[in-house]
């Protein structure tokens, strides 16, 4: 806590700890604090004054020579700085070796840890590892005109009137690249007035002396950390002066012209990162036609969320989450976007699954606490954020070019909803901190979902690739299905494969998904009595709404391999009699349109990590403009034209990514929760401090941090989610690489190395509202 409060306050309190009048002194020194905050301070003082018998060994941890000292009956290894600090601070800690004094000795000014934090020594993870040029998702550069490489002196005036002097790198009819002093801040989207005194004199064009307006469209990464910043500018002023200057200079043998290819590399790089995001994001996108849910876009990472919203028949019921009353608020006329939290859990009764969900606005304080207590103790507890955005005319215009054949289907779509799973098991106990109200549990029945009818929702895979593990064949043959509650049901196959079966039954099946059944292929057994097709064990995969159609998967046991081989041979020998049940793949133009609409509506901040030797480094952070408030904090904390993860992750990427990057016992995904305090003065962010959830010992300590953060500026809670990338080069299209190789071998090799080094995909979500609600502070 000392790092969160005035150190002088603790220096006054520590010497008087456990003495009479301590509480009165604490009250006098903290007149503006609440009783709960004073309690937190008192707990921190107790912690700092707790006895510590551990030796202090600074060998290899500080700049300087360490020697042995026998202090407080314990041998310590200290340097001169630590010894002086020990004697200076000993009286404050009442002459004892305490936890607070032990911490002070490990954080001296010459500690490698402190020097690394201050940048006085080269750290394994410096700001270079957490800063990068932002990737503007859904926005691509395209330029086919030629540029000439020419260095010519220019004068540029920034929006505030500041004059800066620089030079051109290359020049085209509609834009140019320039070098300007790095000491100034250049914001994308801002307009500069540029004068060309040298070029105007050489080409005798007076208009170049009068100033032309250029918009900043890109600020390049300053790899060399030199005094110049490279900018990409686009011409705003309508003029032929630049075109005439290029024609004049092109006639000179000293000027070499080249085709502008850099934008092709930038676009390829952006699209490859976008594809990773679209296929690795854990968010579940849903597409609506009015008040009807039409499509869901599935990836490997969001499939668990999609599967959660399936009942005991394995039928999708996610549409029930969007009741007519909720849609009225989420898709309110005039709103371009809206969002809400949704608390959910499920309940099993009579072999049926009942889903409960409620938004904060639908709950009174007592109902909310009851919902939290009942739901958060169950494995099915989920906390979701639903973001809904309207599909507008701008989307339609942009999609005309890429999906003209599907423009009618796109026109029918009205809204996009994105569901994010914010559940974190380690904080489920937070929902049970408030006292459980004395309301009967049946009070929650008003939030149960209707079970039927089942909506026809097209689950569209996010990739144009077959999803089936094996081909299926249409064929009708008699069967008998035996289930422990349904009994014996006659039926016939609709389609089958060596490991799967789709059966139409003569009566309703009363079982549920994942249960076991036994199937006998009666007609096939008559043809071959020795066939291993009697009482074959299958697992139920899906049951139709009327329960007369069941899809099954072959159970694995010591006989399953023999049975699947028999069915495989049966298919091969009767291939000419069987009709292949073709898998319907998503329409490429429609899928492309869905992707485009998602890329311009990011509800998370995606980022990508590469491994450079032993160090992890941020290679890209996806953004939209103007972006969320969290995204703006990430921008403001970085150098001009950059974006940084430092406000949340600090400089400890390896620490937080260790679970998904280590070689042994690697995790498939990890989730962290961070509390971020942004100190703001006169509307400017002057400092940002971040703490991970596990650094807090109690909920009260978290509340104290939040209250202090809000007093000094802004508080953010961030959910960080990471997963490994096994083969980053797969996201770079080989055909595209071959085309780029013809333009620049060196640039293509750099791009290939970058994607080959990719090892982590991550997402950040602003969960401030969820944390404030959970801790009942908002």
XYZ file of C-alpha atoms in Angstrom:
778
model
C 0.000 0.000 0.000
C 2.929 2.371 0.577
C 3.306 2.764 -3.150
C -0.292 3.971 -3.362
C -0.206 6.560 -0.600
C 2.017 9.385 0.610
C 5.210 7.828 1.985
C 5.443 10.630 4.564
C 2.185 9.432 6.132
C 3.615 5.975 6.770
C 6.865 7.399 8.155
C 4.759 9.238 10.746
C 2.609 6.241 11.616
C 5.195 3.425 11.760
C 7.165 4.622 14.837
C 3.913 4.941 16.839
C 2.435 1.584 15.914
C 0.968 -0.291 18.934
C 1.331 2.818 21.101
C -1.513 4.664 22.786
C -3.162 7.305 20.669
C -2.319 5.607 17.348
C -5.956 5.630 16.189
C -6.320 9.326 17.095
C -3.160 10.196 15.154
C -4.380 8.188 12.148
C -7.671 10.094 12.249
C -5.882 13.463 12.356
C -3.515 12.590 9.514
C -6.300 11.288 7.236
C -9.189 13.751 7.641
C -10.533 13.173 4.095
C -10.424 9.355 4.167
C -13.374 7.128 5.015
C -13.322 4.636 7.903
C -12.816 1.706 5.518
C -9.827 3.468 3.903
C -8.323 4.162 7.338
C -8.727 0.465 8.103
C -6.785 -0.395 4.935
C -3.972 1.993 5.944
C -3.871 0.477 9.431
C -3.663 -3.037 7.930
C -0.763 -1.925 5.731
C 1.076 -0.461 8.756
C 0.588 -3.766 10.582
C 2.024 -5.599 7.598
C 5.054 -3.296 7.357
C 5.712 -3.653 11.109
C 5.442 -7.444 11.159
C 8.652 -9.159 12.321
C 10.921 -10.500 9.582
C 13.635 -13.078 10.318
C 14.719 -13.596 6.703
C 18.298 -12.553 5.873
C 18.876 -9.791 3.327
C 21.185 -11.028 0.552
C 21.836 -8.358 -2.101
C 24.670 -10.158 -3.898
C 24.038 -9.903 -7.632
C 21.023 -7.650 -7.074
C 22.714 -4.236 -6.718
C 25.466 -2.202 -8.368
C 28.317 -2.390 -5.840
C 30.236 -4.773 -3.607
C 28.349 -6.582 -0.826
C 29.855 -7.550 2.543
C 28.618 -9.647 5.445
C 26.959 -7.856 8.373
C 25.611 -9.390 11.588
C 22.469 -7.383 12.406
C 19.612 -8.301 14.751
C 21.242 -11.715 15.318
C 21.079 -12.566 11.597
C 23.816 -12.614 8.936
C 23.097 -10.272 5.997
C 24.947 -9.431 2.767
C 24.651 -5.668 2.157
C 26.414 -2.989 0.136
C 27.296 0.483 1.419
C 24.043 2.058 0.201
C 21.927 -0.571 1.960
C 23.932 -0.306 5.204
C 23.455 3.460 5.322
C 19.749 3.063 4.563
C 19.448 0.430 7.307
C 20.804 2.747 9.993
C 18.777 5.692 8.670
C 15.464 3.838 8.636
C 15.932 1.613 11.702
C 14.383 4.120 14.128
C 11.275 4.448 11.942
C 10.745 0.684 12.305
C 11.272 0.890 16.101
C 14.758 -0.619 15.962
C 13.592 -3.976 14.574
C 14.055 -5.855 11.319
C 10.514 -5.770 9.923
C 8.896 -6.582 6.601
C 8.903 -2.882 5.694
C 12.621 -2.459 6.368
C 13.357 -5.674 4.445
C 11.456 -4.256 1.447
C 13.313 -0.905 1.695
C 16.700 -2.659 1.578
C 15.669 -4.500 -1.581
C 14.589 -1.302 -3.350
C 17.588 0.988 -2.949
C 18.528 3.488 -5.668
C 21.315 1.225 -6.982
C 19.150 -1.921 -7.152
C 19.146 -3.494 -10.601
C 15.360 -3.742 -10.335
C 14.993 -0.007 -9.679
C 17.567 0.941 -12.323
C 15.796 -1.237 -14.865
C 12.497 0.437 -14.024
C 14.117 3.864 -14.472
C 15.858 2.902 -17.701
C 19.407 3.426 -16.368
C 20.448 -0.088 -17.399
C 19.432 -2.057 -20.453
C 16.458 -4.142 -19.424
C 15.514 -7.482 -20.911
C 12.136 -5.933 -21.646
C 12.353 -2.197 -22.346
C 9.724 0.170 -23.693
C 10.774 -1.001 -27.176
C 9.160 -4.352 -26.402
C 5.739 -2.941 -25.485
C 5.404 -0.088 -28.032
C 4.560 -0.446 -31.692
C 2.863 1.288 -34.597
C -0.913 0.655 -34.331
C -2.656 -1.536 -36.895
C -5.787 0.186 -38.128
C -8.115 -2.745 -38.716
C -10.460 -2.599 -41.700
C -8.506 0.216 -43.356
C -6.112 -0.433 -46.241
C -3.769 1.661 -48.322
C -3.745 1.382 -52.104
C -1.636 3.391 -54.439
C -0.658 2.569 -58.037
C 1.023 5.840 -59.026
C 4.776 6.228 -59.264
C 6.883 8.076 -56.766
C 10.269 9.644 -57.215
C 12.956 9.387 -54.586
C 14.047 12.926 -53.906
C 15.413 14.774 -50.888
C 14.230 18.365 -50.933
C 14.031 20.875 -48.078
C 10.536 21.667 -46.757
C 8.946 23.854 -44.096
C 5.878 22.488 -42.285
C 3.498 24.254 -39.926
C 1.746 22.104 -37.301
C -1.928 22.694 -36.371
C -0.846 24.888 -33.424
C 1.272 27.094 -35.716
C 4.671 25.630 -34.772
C 7.164 25.736 -37.656
C 9.341 22.664 -38.226
C 11.950 22.111 -40.935
C 12.590 18.820 -42.659
C 13.044 17.135 -46.017
C 11.185 14.840 -48.410
C 12.079 11.154 -48.798
C 9.914 10.464 -51.832
C 7.179 12.310 -53.677
C 4.051 11.386 -55.660
C 1.074 13.239 -57.165
C -1.103 12.595 -54.111
C 1.296 12.135 -51.223
C 4.843 11.895 -49.955
C 7.102 10.601 -47.226
C 9.036 13.171 -45.197
C 11.528 13.420 -42.349
C 10.645 15.915 -39.603
C 12.202 16.511 -36.156
C 11.263 13.770 -33.659
C 11.000 16.308 -30.826
C 7.466 17.232 -31.922
C 4.270 15.181 -31.766
C 2.565 14.308 -35.044
C -0.964 12.919 -34.760
C -2.550 10.796 -37.456
C -5.403 12.661 -39.081
C -3.954 16.121 -38.348
C -3.297 18.584 -41.199
C 0.076 20.199 -41.919
C 0.735 23.213 -44.156
C 3.875 22.389 -46.172
C 6.101 24.794 -48.167
C 8.608 23.603 -50.803
C 11.179 26.445 -51.099
C 13.927 24.339 -52.695
C 11.679 22.444 -55.112
C 9.779 25.617 -56.012
C 13.021 27.372 -56.864
C 14.395 24.454 -58.916
C 11.163 23.896 -60.869
C 10.127 27.583 -60.955
C 6.641 26.888 -59.592
C 5.382 29.822 -57.441
C 2.542 27.733 -55.973
C 5.073 25.634 -54.036
C 6.012 28.775 -52.060
C 2.395 29.452 -50.978
C 1.895 26.317 -48.848
C -0.072 23.115 -49.557
C -2.253 21.222 -47.073
C -1.241 17.625 -46.271
C -2.935 15.159 -43.906
C -0.824 12.825 -41.737
C -1.835 9.245 -42.625
C 1.013 7.369 -40.964
C 3.833 7.839 -38.480
C 6.574 5.245 -38.983
C 8.390 3.478 -36.154
C 11.673 5.219 -35.348
C 13.870 2.119 -35.104
C 17.162 4.004 -34.806
C 15.860 6.401 -32.126
C 17.449 9.251 -34.053
C 16.336 12.892 -34.125
C 14.055 12.498 -37.163
C 10.566 11.031 -37.504
C 9.323 9.544 -40.797
C 5.767 10.537 -41.756
C 3.470 9.558 -44.601
C 1.374 12.469 -45.849
C -1.553 12.703 -48.248
C -2.171 15.823 -50.334
C -5.408 17.606 -49.456
C -5.079 20.764 -51.574
C -6.388 20.410 -55.133
C -3.419 21.355 -57.322
C -1.239 20.193 -60.223
C 1.881 21.855 -58.831
C 3.331 18.628 -57.401
C 2.543 16.727 -60.608
C 4.326 19.386 -62.651
C 7.312 19.331 -60.294
C 7.578 15.534 -60.604
C 7.473 15.746 -64.400
C 10.223 18.372 -64.339
C 12.445 16.398 -61.958
C 11.817 13.100 -63.780
C 13.552 14.458 -66.860
C 16.764 14.769 -64.871
C 19.047 11.724 -64.977
C 20.000 12.192 -61.301
C 16.499 11.304 -60.101
C 15.437 7.661 -60.082
C 11.730 6.871 -60.118
C 10.258 3.739 -58.617
C 6.861 2.131 -58.318
C 5.342 2.631 -54.875
C 5.223 -0.855 -53.368
C 5.457 -0.145 -49.661
C 1.693 0.155 -49.327
C 1.292 -3.350 -50.742
C 3.502 -4.708 -47.970
C 1.656 -2.693 -45.328
C -1.729 -3.904 -46.583
C -0.580 -7.537 -46.720
C 0.789 -7.264 -43.187
C -2.429 -5.698 -41.863
C -4.673 -8.268 -43.552
C -2.600 -11.138 -42.151
C -2.885 -9.776 -38.615
C -6.609 -9.235 -39.145
C -7.017 -12.869 -40.177
C -5.320 -14.008 -36.965
C -7.701 -11.834 -34.950
C -10.800 -13.084 -36.787
C -9.893 -16.739 -36.230
C -8.374 -16.485 -32.747
C -10.732 -14.072 -30.964
C -12.790 -15.495 -28.130
C -15.691 -13.108 -28.809
C -18.813 -14.527 -30.465
C -20.225 -12.355 -33.306
C -23.959 -12.569 -34.085
C -25.795 -10.999 -37.035
C -29.435 -9.876 -36.809
C -32.166 -9.223 -39.333
C -34.421 -6.917 -37.352
C -35.341 -8.780 -34.160
C -34.381 -12.171 -35.600
C -30.950 -13.724 -35.049
C -29.742 -14.949 -38.446
C -26.025 -15.880 -38.317
C -23.310 -16.689 -35.790
C -19.641 -16.606 -36.819
C -17.689 -19.475 -35.231
C -13.976 -19.865 -34.521
C -12.038 -22.475 -32.580
C -11.742 -20.047 -29.675
C -15.380 -18.917 -29.385
C -16.898 -22.350 -29.966
C -17.022 -23.059 -26.221
C -19.174 -19.944 -25.744
C -21.413 -21.044 -28.647
C -21.678 -24.555 -27.165
C -22.596 -23.131 -23.753
C -25.818 -21.755 -25.254
C -27.095 -25.205 -26.216
C -29.699 -27.113 -24.199
C -29.767 -30.800 -23.260
C -30.784 -31.582 -26.859
C -27.682 -29.719 -28.082
C -29.922 -27.217 -29.874
C -28.865 -23.524 -30.001
C -30.802 -21.212 -27.665
C -28.565 -18.125 -27.710
C -31.366 -16.170 -29.409
C -33.334 -16.386 -26.123
C -30.667 -14.134 -24.608
C -32.045 -11.366 -26.818
C -35.600 -11.026 -25.605
C -37.885 -8.453 -27.206
C -37.482 -6.139 -24.182
C -33.670 -6.310 -24.335
C -33.586 -5.736 -28.067
C -35.692 -2.619 -27.585
C -32.924 -1.140 -25.429
C -29.915 -2.548 -27.291
C -31.196 -1.772 -30.788
C -32.928 1.466 -29.890
C -33.684 3.680 -32.895
C -31.075 6.410 -33.235
C -28.294 4.522 -31.416
C -25.287 3.442 -33.483
C -24.002 1.173 -30.709
C -24.876 0.052 -27.173
C -23.676 -2.470 -24.615
C -24.784 -4.199 -21.428
C -23.615 -6.798 -18.925
C -25.566 -10.055 -18.685
C -25.357 -12.479 -15.755
C -26.218 -16.099 -16.644
C -26.429 -19.586 -15.212
C -28.257 -22.796 -16.055
C -30.289 -25.227 -13.961
C -31.018 -28.910 -14.571
C -34.531 -30.141 -13.788
C -36.184 -33.363 -14.985
C -33.296 -33.950 -17.443
C -33.956 -30.546 -18.993
C -31.670 -27.501 -19.064
C -33.147 -24.149 -18.089
C -31.171 -20.972 -18.708
C -31.426 -17.872 -16.514
C -30.092 -14.452 -17.548
C -30.492 -10.888 -16.294
C -29.049 -7.465 -17.083
C -28.190 -5.038 -14.247
C -31.024 -2.720 -15.338
C -33.519 -5.565 -14.909
C -32.514 -6.245 -11.298
C -33.301 -4.462 -8.060
C -30.381 -4.454 -5.558
C -31.932 -7.366 -3.632
C -32.689 -9.398 -6.759
C -29.192 -8.741 -8.089
C -27.557 -10.047 -4.902
C -29.822 -13.089 -4.908
C -28.997 -13.733 -8.582
C -25.291 -13.407 -7.781
C -25.426 -15.776 -4.784
C -27.475 -18.441 -6.557
C -25.610 -18.227 -9.870
C -21.965 -17.639 -8.923
C -21.763 -20.830 -6.859
C -22.617 -22.934 -9.950
C -20.155 -24.194 -12.610
C -22.510 -22.767 -15.254
C -22.084 -19.165 -13.962
C -21.178 -16.716 -16.730
C -20.692 -12.961 -16.877
C -21.076 -11.666 -20.423
C -20.760 -8.319 -22.114
C -23.063 -7.844 -25.093
C -22.179 -5.076 -27.539
C -24.621 -4.270 -30.327
C -23.832 -2.051 -33.317
C -26.073 -0.903 -36.137
C -25.196 -1.749 -39.746
C -25.343 1.556 -41.595
C -25.283 2.854 -45.159
C -21.518 3.328 -45.022
C -21.123 -0.442 -44.518
C -23.320 -1.119 -47.540
C -21.305 1.241 -49.736
C -18.007 -0.276 -48.642
C -19.283 -3.821 -49.235
C -20.668 -3.119 -52.716
C -17.257 -3.833 -54.247
C -16.359 -7.029 -52.386
C -19.789 -8.720 -52.295
C -22.016 -7.387 -55.094
C -23.794 -10.738 -55.480
C -24.744 -10.767 -51.794
C -25.688 -7.143 -51.363
C -29.368 -8.098 -50.910
C -28.493 -10.488 -48.062
C -26.262 -7.829 -46.529
C -29.039 -5.269 -46.858
C -31.296 -7.549 -44.804
C -28.819 -7.476 -41.891
C -29.543 -4.676 -39.445
C -27.311 -5.210 -36.368
C -24.153 -6.960 -35.206
C -23.935 -8.212 -31.621
C -20.674 -9.331 -30.043
C -20.678 -11.485 -26.908
C -17.588 -11.483 -24.689
C -17.186 -13.926 -21.832
C -15.838 -11.944 -18.857
C -16.079 -14.854 -16.409
C -13.032 -15.377 -14.194
C -13.313 -18.230 -11.716
C -10.932 -16.645 -9.203
C -13.272 -13.672 -8.667
C -16.558 -15.580 -8.451
C -16.422 -15.191 -4.667
C -16.710 -11.407 -5.134
C -20.355 -11.900 -6.092
C -21.011 -13.508 -2.723
C -19.491 -10.711 -0.617
C -22.845 -8.900 -0.162
C -25.177 -10.560 2.333
C -27.632 -12.914 0.626
C -31.115 -11.358 0.785
C -33.977 -13.221 2.430
C -35.853 -13.696 -0.830
C -37.036 -17.122 -2.003
C -35.039 -18.569 -4.900
C -38.231 -18.815 -6.959
C -38.064 -15.004 -7.246
C -35.559 -15.636 -10.052
C -38.036 -17.628 -12.161
C -38.963 -14.427 -13.994
C -35.497 -14.548 -15.602
C -35.751 -18.103 -16.987
C -35.662 -18.450 -20.782
C -38.389 -20.033 -22.848
C -37.279 -23.375 -24.234
C -39.164 -23.431 -27.512
C -39.398 -22.703 -30.359
C -35.844 -23.268 -31.543
C -34.643 -20.572 -33.945
C -32.930 -21.482 -37.200
C -29.487 -19.885 -36.749
C -26.803 -20.449 -39.392
C -23.525 -21.242 -37.618
C -20.987 -19.933 -40.147
C -17.365 -21.102 -39.717
C -14.932 -18.206 -39.952
C -12.687 -20.063 -42.413
C -13.431 -21.397 -45.875
C -12.428 -24.954 -45.037
C -14.360 -28.206 -44.455
C -15.372 -28.636 -40.805
C -16.304 -32.317 -40.958
C -13.704 -34.849 -39.876
C -14.919 -37.405 -42.424
C -17.387 -37.570 -45.358
C -20.997 -38.604 -44.727
C -23.144 -40.734 -47.038
C -26.912 -40.652 -47.448
C -28.461 -44.091 -47.013
C -31.638 -45.558 -45.512
C -31.415 -48.786 -43.578
C -33.416 -50.117 -40.635
C -32.143 -49.715 -37.062
C -33.161 -50.300 -33.462
C -32.037 -47.800 -30.828
C -32.021 -48.814 -27.145
C -31.876 -46.214 -24.360
C -32.222 -46.719 -20.602
C -35.303 -44.425 -20.349
C -36.665 -44.321 -23.919
C -36.569 -48.084 -24.238
C -36.447 -49.635 -27.701
C -37.132 -47.314 -30.651
C -37.257 -48.406 -34.298
C -35.926 -46.116 -36.991
C -33.849 -45.782 -40.112
C -30.608 -44.033 -40.974
C -30.578 -40.695 -42.819
C -26.835 -40.560 -43.318
C -23.820 -42.283 -41.779
C -20.021 -42.363 -41.708
C -17.466 -44.720 -40.103
C -17.753 -42.781 -36.819
C -21.133 -41.030 -37.002
C -24.831 -41.710 -37.491
C -28.008 -39.708 -38.168
C -31.251 -41.594 -37.398
C -34.956 -40.853 -37.882
C -36.965 -42.537 -35.088
C -40.526 -43.864 -34.984
C -41.174 -42.174 -31.594
C -39.775 -39.399 -29.415
C -36.396 -39.943 -27.775
C -36.431 -38.883 -24.096
C -32.682 -38.781 -23.486
C -30.241 -35.870 -23.637
C -26.871 -35.067 -25.243
C -23.767 -37.029 -24.226
C -25.819 -40.009 -23.014
C -25.047 -43.503 -24.302
C -27.319 -45.587 -26.516
C -26.995 -48.918 -28.304
C -27.816 -49.177 -32.016
C -28.403 -52.364 -33.996
C -28.350 -52.175 -37.811
C -31.171 -54.721 -38.328
C -31.196 -54.748 -42.152
C -27.421 -55.010 -42.429
C -27.315 -57.780 -39.818
C -29.749 -59.823 -41.938
C -27.401 -59.523 -44.918
C -24.323 -60.397 -42.829
C -25.181 -62.018 -39.451
C -21.480 -61.938 -38.483
C -21.181 -58.170 -38.981
C -20.169 -56.306 -35.766
C -23.268 -54.115 -36.056
C -25.351 -55.297 -33.126
C -25.746 -53.201 -29.982
C -23.089 -50.751 -31.185
C -22.451 -48.135 -28.439
C -22.961 -44.542 -29.579
C -22.968 -41.187 -27.769
C -25.824 -38.745 -28.379
C -24.649 -35.582 -30.119
C -27.880 -33.750 -30.983
C -31.652 -34.259 -30.707
C -34.211 -32.513 -32.904
C -36.858 -30.219 -31.415
C -39.584 -32.871 -31.823
C -37.126 -35.535 -30.518
C -37.632 -37.877 -33.490
C -34.246 -37.237 -35.104
C -30.990 -38.115 -33.289
C -27.359 -37.572 -34.311
C -24.803 -39.944 -32.782
C -21.039 -40.474 -32.547
C -19.369 -43.867 -32.150
C -18.122 -44.446 -28.605
C -14.484 -45.426 -28.239
C -13.908 -48.814 -26.615
C -11.812 -51.892 -27.368
C -14.200 -52.880 -30.188
C -14.798 -49.442 -31.774
C -11.822 -49.652 -34.121
C -13.050 -52.946 -35.520
C -16.593 -51.535 -36.011
C -15.423 -48.332 -37.719
C -13.169 -50.350 -40.053
C -16.116 -52.555 -40.984
C -18.280 -49.493 -41.783
C -15.401 -47.998 -43.784
C -15.082 -51.160 -45.898
C -18.861 -51.231 -46.321
C -18.761 -47.683 -47.720
C -15.852 -48.441 -50.051
C -17.494 -51.575 -51.474
C -20.817 -49.801 -52.064
C -19.478 -46.421 -53.166
C -21.483 -46.546 -56.428
C -24.764 -46.994 -54.497
C -24.200 -44.258 -51.917
C -24.780 -40.538 -52.348
C -22.273 -38.219 -50.678
C -23.878 -35.783 -48.246
C -21.985 -32.676 -49.329
C -20.921 -30.233 -46.655
C -22.171 -26.734 -47.319
C -19.316 -24.248 -46.982
C -19.965 -20.571 -46.242
C -20.238 -18.271 -49.224
C -16.894 -16.498 -49.579
C -18.292 -13.022 -50.424
C -20.774 -13.138 -47.529
C -18.046 -14.286 -45.128
C -15.761 -11.512 -46.370
C -18.532 -8.959 -45.784
C -19.035 -10.228 -42.227
C -15.307 -9.937 -41.563
C -15.193 -6.378 -42.867
C -18.070 -5.307 -40.640
C -16.376 -6.847 -37.586
C -12.965 -5.299 -38.289
C -14.382 -1.787 -38.151
C -16.180 -2.478 -34.834
C -13.567 -3.793 -32.429
C -14.988 -4.475 -28.977
C -11.557 -5.629 -27.726
C -7.949 -4.529 -28.219
C -6.107 -7.393 -29.977
C -2.312 -7.580 -29.860
C 0.407 -9.900 -31.142
C 3.741 -10.930 -29.618
C 6.892 -12.133 -31.380
C 9.970 -13.730 -29.868
C 13.260 -11.925 -30.501
C 15.935 -14.151 -29.015
C 14.999 -14.512 -25.349
C 12.723 -11.463 -25.330
C 9.040 -11.085 -26.170
C 8.092 -8.021 -28.176
C 4.805 -6.505 -29.321
C 4.655 -6.642 -33.117
C 1.162 -5.194 -33.555
C -1.855 -3.805 -31.702
C -5.176 -3.596 -33.543
C -7.244 -0.423 -33.242
C -10.169 1.437 -34.721
C -10.499 5.192 -34.806
C -11.422 7.075 -32.687
C -11.283 3.938 -30.521
C -12.301 3.178 -26.942
C -11.192 5.142 -23.876
C -8.758 2.335 -22.983
C -7.295 2.493 -26.499
C -6.768 6.242 -26.135
C -4.879 5.686 -22.863
C -2.625 3.188 -24.672
C -1.971 5.818 -27.346
C -1.304 8.660 -24.904
C 1.214 6.598 -22.959
C 3.343 5.940 -26.053
C 5.573 8.049 -28.288
C 4.051 10.031 -31.143
C 2.215 7.817 -33.609
C 2.712 4.743 -31.414
C 0.589 2.612 -29.119
C 1.809 0.829 -25.999
C 0.785 -2.003 -23.679
C 2.834 -0.428 -20.876
C -0.171 1.134 -19.052
C -1.534 -2.368 -18.403
C 1.295 -4.899 -18.668
C 4.118 -2.549 -17.737
C 7.381 -3.995 -18.997
C 6.728 -7.573 -17.897
C 5.459 -9.331 -21.003
C 7.444 -12.494 -20.306
C 6.062 -12.764 -16.778
C 2.428 -12.620 -17.878
C 2.883 -14.625 -21.084
C 4.965 -17.345 -19.457
C 2.033 -19.757 -19.169
C 1.446 -19.902 -22.939
C 5.079 -19.602 -24.115
C 6.924 -22.127 -21.948
C 7.920 -25.425 -23.509
C 6.695 -27.739 -20.739
C 3.162 -27.840 -19.347
C 2.119 -25.054 -21.683
C -1.370 -23.652 -21.140
C -3.821 -23.253 -24.012
C -4.990 -19.911 -22.666
C -4.522 -17.659 -19.648
C -6.544 -14.793 -18.237
C -5.385 -11.917 -16.065
C -7.206 -9.026 -14.476
C -5.458 -5.667 -14.061
C -6.412 -2.531 -12.166
C -5.080 0.643 -13.790
C -4.931 4.118 -12.233
C -4.387 7.031 -14.617
C -3.372 10.283 -12.919
C -4.782 13.206 -14.905
C -3.958 16.912 -14.563
C -5.560 19.574 -16.765
C -6.948 16.872 -19.028
C -3.487 15.332 -19.624
C -2.410 11.851 -18.468
C 0.749 12.433 -16.433
C 1.167 8.960 -14.885
C -0.299 5.477 -15.216
C 0.010 2.754 -12.587
C -1.083 -0.847 -13.037
C -1.504 -3.710 -10.572
C -2.489 -7.292 -11.272
C -5.391 -8.883 -9.419
C -3.128 -11.331 -7.573
C -1.129 -8.445 -6.058
C -4.139 -7.549 -3.891
C -4.709 -9.574 -0.745
C -8.315 -8.570 -0.021
C -11.301 -7.041 -1.825
C -11.007 -4.072 0.574
C -7.489 -3.413 -0.709
C -8.815 -3.378 -4.278
C -11.568 -0.955 -3.297
C -9.008 1.349 -1.710
C -6.910 1.330 -4.899
C -10.003 2.148 -6.964
C -11.079 5.019 -4.708
C -7.568 6.513 -4.783
C -7.404 6.153 -8.571
C -10.732 7.955 -9.029
C -9.601 10.798 -6.775
C -6.467 11.356 -8.870
C -7.952 10.791 -12.305
C -9.409 7.687 -13.968
C -9.716 4.056 -13.001
C -9.725 1.211 -15.522
C -10.152 -2.511 -14.993
C -8.755 -4.606 -17.833
C -9.199 -8.297 -18.629
C -6.146 -9.639 -20.471
C -6.444 -12.897 -22.400
C -3.551 -14.755 -24.082
C -3.146 -17.911 -26.123
C -0.179 -19.447 -27.985
C 0.398 -19.209 -31.733
C 2.130 -22.384 -32.895
C 2.860 -21.537 -36.524
C 2.693 -17.832 -37.288
C 3.884 -18.252 -40.887
C 0.593 -19.996 -41.824
C -1.179 -16.623 -41.663
C 0.995 -15.177 -44.424
C -0.417 -16.356 -47.755
C 2.270 -18.112 -49.817
C 0.877 -16.842 -53.145
C 0.916 -13.273 -51.845
C 4.501 -13.738 -50.624
C 5.587 -14.869 -54.081
C 4.090 -11.739 -55.620
C 5.752 -9.511 -53.023
C 9.074 -11.282 -53.599
C 9.106 -9.885 -57.138
C 8.833 -6.370 -55.721
C 11.382 -6.586 -52.894
C 13.211 -9.704 -51.706
C 14.511 -7.984 -48.579
C 11.136 -6.548 -47.531
C 9.376 -9.877 -48.135
C 11.976 -11.737 -46.073
C 11.443 -9.284 -43.203
C 7.699 -9.903 -43.347
C 8.150 -13.690 -43.395
C 10.530 -13.582 -40.419
C 8.085 -11.416 -38.470
C 5.228 -13.899 -38.861
C 7.500 -16.919 -38.297
C 8.460 -15.381 -34.916
C 4.828 -14.869 -33.808
C 4.167 -16.824 -30.622
C 1.255 -15.192 -28.719
C -2.132 -13.732 -29.563
C -3.726 -11.563 -26.877
C -6.827 -9.464 -26.241
C -7.552 -6.702 -23.776
C -11.084 -5.772 -22.697
C -12.152 -2.792 -20.636
C -14.175 -4.388 -17.810
C -14.375 -1.327 -15.555
C -18.171 -1.401 -15.412
C -18.198 -5.098 -14.472
C -15.638 -4.640 -11.663
C -17.380 -1.552 -10.274
C -20.682 -3.425 -10.271
C -19.149 -6.557 -8.741
C -17.530 -4.587 -5.898
C -20.673 -2.431 -5.575
C -18.733 0.799 -6.073
C -20.782 2.218 -8.929
